[in-house]
Protein backbone atom coordinates (compact mmCIF):
# COMPACT_ATOMS: atom_id res chain seq x y z
CA UNK A 1 0.00 0.00 0.00
CA UNK A 2 3.00 2.31 0.29
CA UNK A 3 3.18 2.50 -3.51
CA UNK A 4 -0.51 3.44 -3.63
CA UNK A 5 0.14 6.22 -1.09
CA UNK A 6 3.03 7.53 -3.18
CA UNK A 7 0.83 7.48 -6.28
CA UNK A 8 -1.91 9.20 -4.29
CA UNK A 9 0.50 11.93 -3.23
CA UNK A 10 1.50 12.53 -6.86
CA UNK A 11 -2.13 12.44 -8.03
CA UNK A 12 -3.17 14.88 -5.27
CA UNK A 13 -0.35 17.25 -6.20
CA UNK A 14 -1.45 17.06 -9.85
CA UNK A 15 -5.07 17.62 -8.77
CA UNK A 16 -4.04 20.69 -6.79
CA UNK A 17 -2.49 22.19 -9.91
CA UNK A 18 -5.61 21.26 -11.89
CA UNK A 19 -7.81 22.86 -9.23
CA UNK A 20 -6.07 26.20 -9.69
CA UNK A 21 -6.36 25.81 -13.46
CA UNK A 22 -10.04 24.90 -13.10
CA UNK A 23 -10.81 28.02 -11.06
CA UNK A 24 -9.08 30.18 -13.66
CA UNK A 25 -10.79 28.15 -16.37
CA UNK A 26 -14.23 29.03 -15.04
CA UNK A 27 -13.40 32.65 -15.74
CA UNK A 28 -12.14 31.78 -19.23
CA UNK A 29 -15.35 29.87 -19.99
CA UNK A 30 -17.27 33.13 -19.80
CA UNK A 31 -15.22 34.43 -22.73
CA UNK A 32 -14.86 31.14 -24.61
CA UNK A 33 -17.59 28.51 -24.09
CA UNK A 34 -15.60 25.99 -26.12
CA UNK A 35 -13.27 25.61 -23.11
CA UNK A 36 -16.14 24.24 -21.02
CA UNK A 37 -15.35 20.62 -21.87
CA UNK A 38 -11.74 21.00 -20.74
CA UNK A 39 -12.81 22.71 -17.51
CA UNK A 40 -15.31 19.89 -16.92
CA UNK A 41 -12.56 17.29 -17.37
CA UNK A 42 -10.25 19.18 -15.01
CA UNK A 43 -12.97 19.52 -12.38
CA UNK A 44 -13.77 15.81 -12.61
CA UNK A 45 -10.12 14.87 -12.11
CA UNK A 46 -9.96 17.16 -9.06
CA UNK A 47 -13.12 15.57 -7.65
CA UNK A 48 -11.72 12.11 -8.34
CA UNK A 49 -8.58 12.98 -6.38
CA UNK A 50 -10.69 14.28 -3.50
CA UNK A 51 -13.00 11.25 -3.33
CA UNK A 52 -10.18 8.73 -3.85
CA UNK A 53 -8.27 10.28 -0.96
CA UNK A 54 -11.39 10.27 1.17
CA UNK A 55 -12.10 6.64 0.24
CA UNK A 56 -8.58 5.57 1.15
CA UNK A 57 -8.52 7.38 4.48
CA UNK A 58 -12.03 6.32 5.50
CA UNK A 59 -12.73 2.88 4.06
CA UNK A 60 -9.23 1.42 3.80
CA UNK A 61 -7.29 2.94 6.71
CA UNK A 62 -9.99 3.60 9.30
CA UNK A 63 -12.28 0.76 8.10
CA UNK A 64 -15.31 3.09 8.29
CA UNK A 65 -18.48 2.90 6.22
CA UNK A 66 -18.97 5.20 3.26
CA UNK A 67 -22.31 6.05 1.71
CA UNK A 68 -23.42 4.77 -1.65
CA UNK A 69 -23.57 8.38 -2.83
CA UNK A 70 -19.86 8.84 -2.05
CA UNK A 71 -19.05 5.62 -3.90
CA UNK A 72 -21.04 6.83 -6.91
CA UNK A 73 -19.21 10.17 -6.88
CA UNK A 74 -15.90 8.34 -6.78
CA UNK A 75 -16.80 5.98 -9.61
CA UNK A 76 -18.31 8.59 -11.92
CA UNK A 77 -15.38 10.96 -11.51
CA UNK A 78 -12.98 8.03 -11.94
CA UNK A 79 -14.57 7.30 -15.33
CA UNK A 80 -14.14 10.92 -16.46
CA UNK A 81 -10.59 10.99 -15.03
CA UNK A 82 -9.89 7.79 -16.98
CA UNK A 83 -11.05 9.52 -20.17
CA UNK A 84 -8.88 12.53 -19.30
CA UNK A 85 -5.82 10.37 -18.72
CA UNK A 86 -6.31 8.41 -21.97
CA UNK A 87 -6.64 11.69 -23.87
CA UNK A 88 -3.58 13.09 -22.09
CA UNK A 89 -1.50 10.01 -22.87
CA UNK A 90 -2.51 10.01 -26.53
CA UNK A 91 -1.87 13.76 -26.87
CA UNK A 92 1.50 13.45 -25.12
CA UNK A 93 2.60 10.65 -27.44
CA UNK A 94 1.40 12.60 -30.46
CA UNK A 95 3.32 15.73 -29.44
CA UNK A 96 6.49 13.75 -28.69
CA UNK A 97 6.46 12.01 -32.08
CA UNK A 98 5.22 15.00 -34.14
CA UNK A 99 6.66 18.18 -32.62
CA UNK A 100 6.92 19.78 -36.10
CA UNK A 101 3.12 19.94 -36.27
CA UNK A 102 3.18 22.84 -33.83
CA UNK A 103 5.73 25.06 -35.61
CA UNK A 104 3.14 27.79 -36.27
CA UNK A 105 2.12 27.82 -32.62
CA UNK A 106 5.74 27.84 -31.46
CA UNK A 107 6.56 30.84 -33.66
CA UNK A 108 4.02 32.88 -31.68
CA UNK A 109 5.83 32.23 -28.40
CA UNK A 110 8.01 34.98 -26.90
CA UNK A 111 11.56 35.17 -28.12
CA UNK A 112 12.96 34.74 -24.61
CA UNK A 113 12.39 30.99 -24.94
CA UNK A 114 15.50 29.64 -26.63
CA UNK A 115 14.20 26.18 -27.53
CA UNK A 116 10.39 26.24 -27.81
CA UNK A 117 10.23 22.77 -29.39
CA UNK A 118 12.20 21.34 -26.48
CA UNK A 119 9.83 23.07 -24.06
CA UNK A 120 6.81 21.61 -25.86
CA UNK A 121 8.36 18.15 -25.79
CA UNK A 122 9.15 18.51 -22.08
CA UNK A 123 5.56 19.54 -21.34
CA UNK A 124 4.35 16.53 -23.35
CA UNK A 125 6.57 14.19 -21.33
CA UNK A 126 5.27 15.64 -18.04
CA UNK A 127 1.69 15.25 -19.33
CA UNK A 128 2.41 11.67 -20.36
CA UNK A 129 3.91 10.77 -16.97
CA UNK A 130 1.17 12.46 -14.92
CA UNK A 131 -1.64 10.91 -16.95
CA UNK A 132 0.01 7.47 -16.78
CA UNK A 133 0.27 7.74 -12.99
CA UNK A 134 -3.36 8.86 -12.86
CA UNK A 135 -4.40 5.88 -14.99
CA UNK A 136 -2.58 3.41 -12.71
CA UNK A 137 -4.10 5.11 -9.65
CA UNK A 138 -7.62 4.82 -11.09
CA UNK A 139 -7.18 1.12 -11.84
CA UNK A 140 -5.78 0.48 -8.36
CA UNK A 141 -8.62 2.44 -6.75
CA UNK A 142 -11.19 0.31 -8.58
CA UNK A 143 -9.44 -2.81 -7.29
CA UNK A 144 -9.57 -1.40 -3.75
CA UNK A 145 -13.27 -0.55 -4.17
CA UNK A 146 -13.95 -4.19 -5.03
CA UNK A 147 -11.75 -5.43 -2.17
CA UNK A 148 -13.39 -3.16 0.43
CA UNK A 149 -16.95 -3.35 -0.91
CA UNK A 150 -18.23 -4.25 2.57
CA UNK A 151 -17.25 -0.74 3.70
CA UNK A 152 -19.97 0.81 1.56
CA UNK A 153 -23.53 1.17 2.74
CA UNK A 154 -26.17 -0.54 0.66
Tab-separated table of C-alpha atoms in Angstrom, residues 99-113 116-117 120:
chain	number	residue	atom	x	y	z
A	99	UNK	CA	6.661	18.180	-32.624
A	100	UNK	CA	6.925	19.777	-36.100
A	101	UNK	CA	3.117	19.937	-36.271
A	102	UNK	CA	3.176	22.841	-33.832
A	103	UNK	CA	5.725	25.059	-35.612
A	104	UNK	CA	3.139	27.789	-36.270
A	105	UNK	CA	2.125	27.821	-32.621
A	106	UNK	CA	5.737	27.837	-31.460
A	107	UNK	CA	6.563	30.842	-33.661
A	108	UNK	CA	4.018	32.879	-31.683
A	109	UNK	CA	5.834	32.227	-28.396
A	110	UNK	CA	8.006	34.985	-26.900
A	111	UNK	CA	11.561	35.169	-28.123
A	112	UNK	CA	12.962	34.737	-24.607
A	113	UNK	CA	12.390	30.994	-24.939
A	116	UNK	CA	10.393	26.236	-27.812
A	117	UNK	CA	10.231	22.772	-29.388
A	120	UNK	CA	6.811	21.612	-25.863
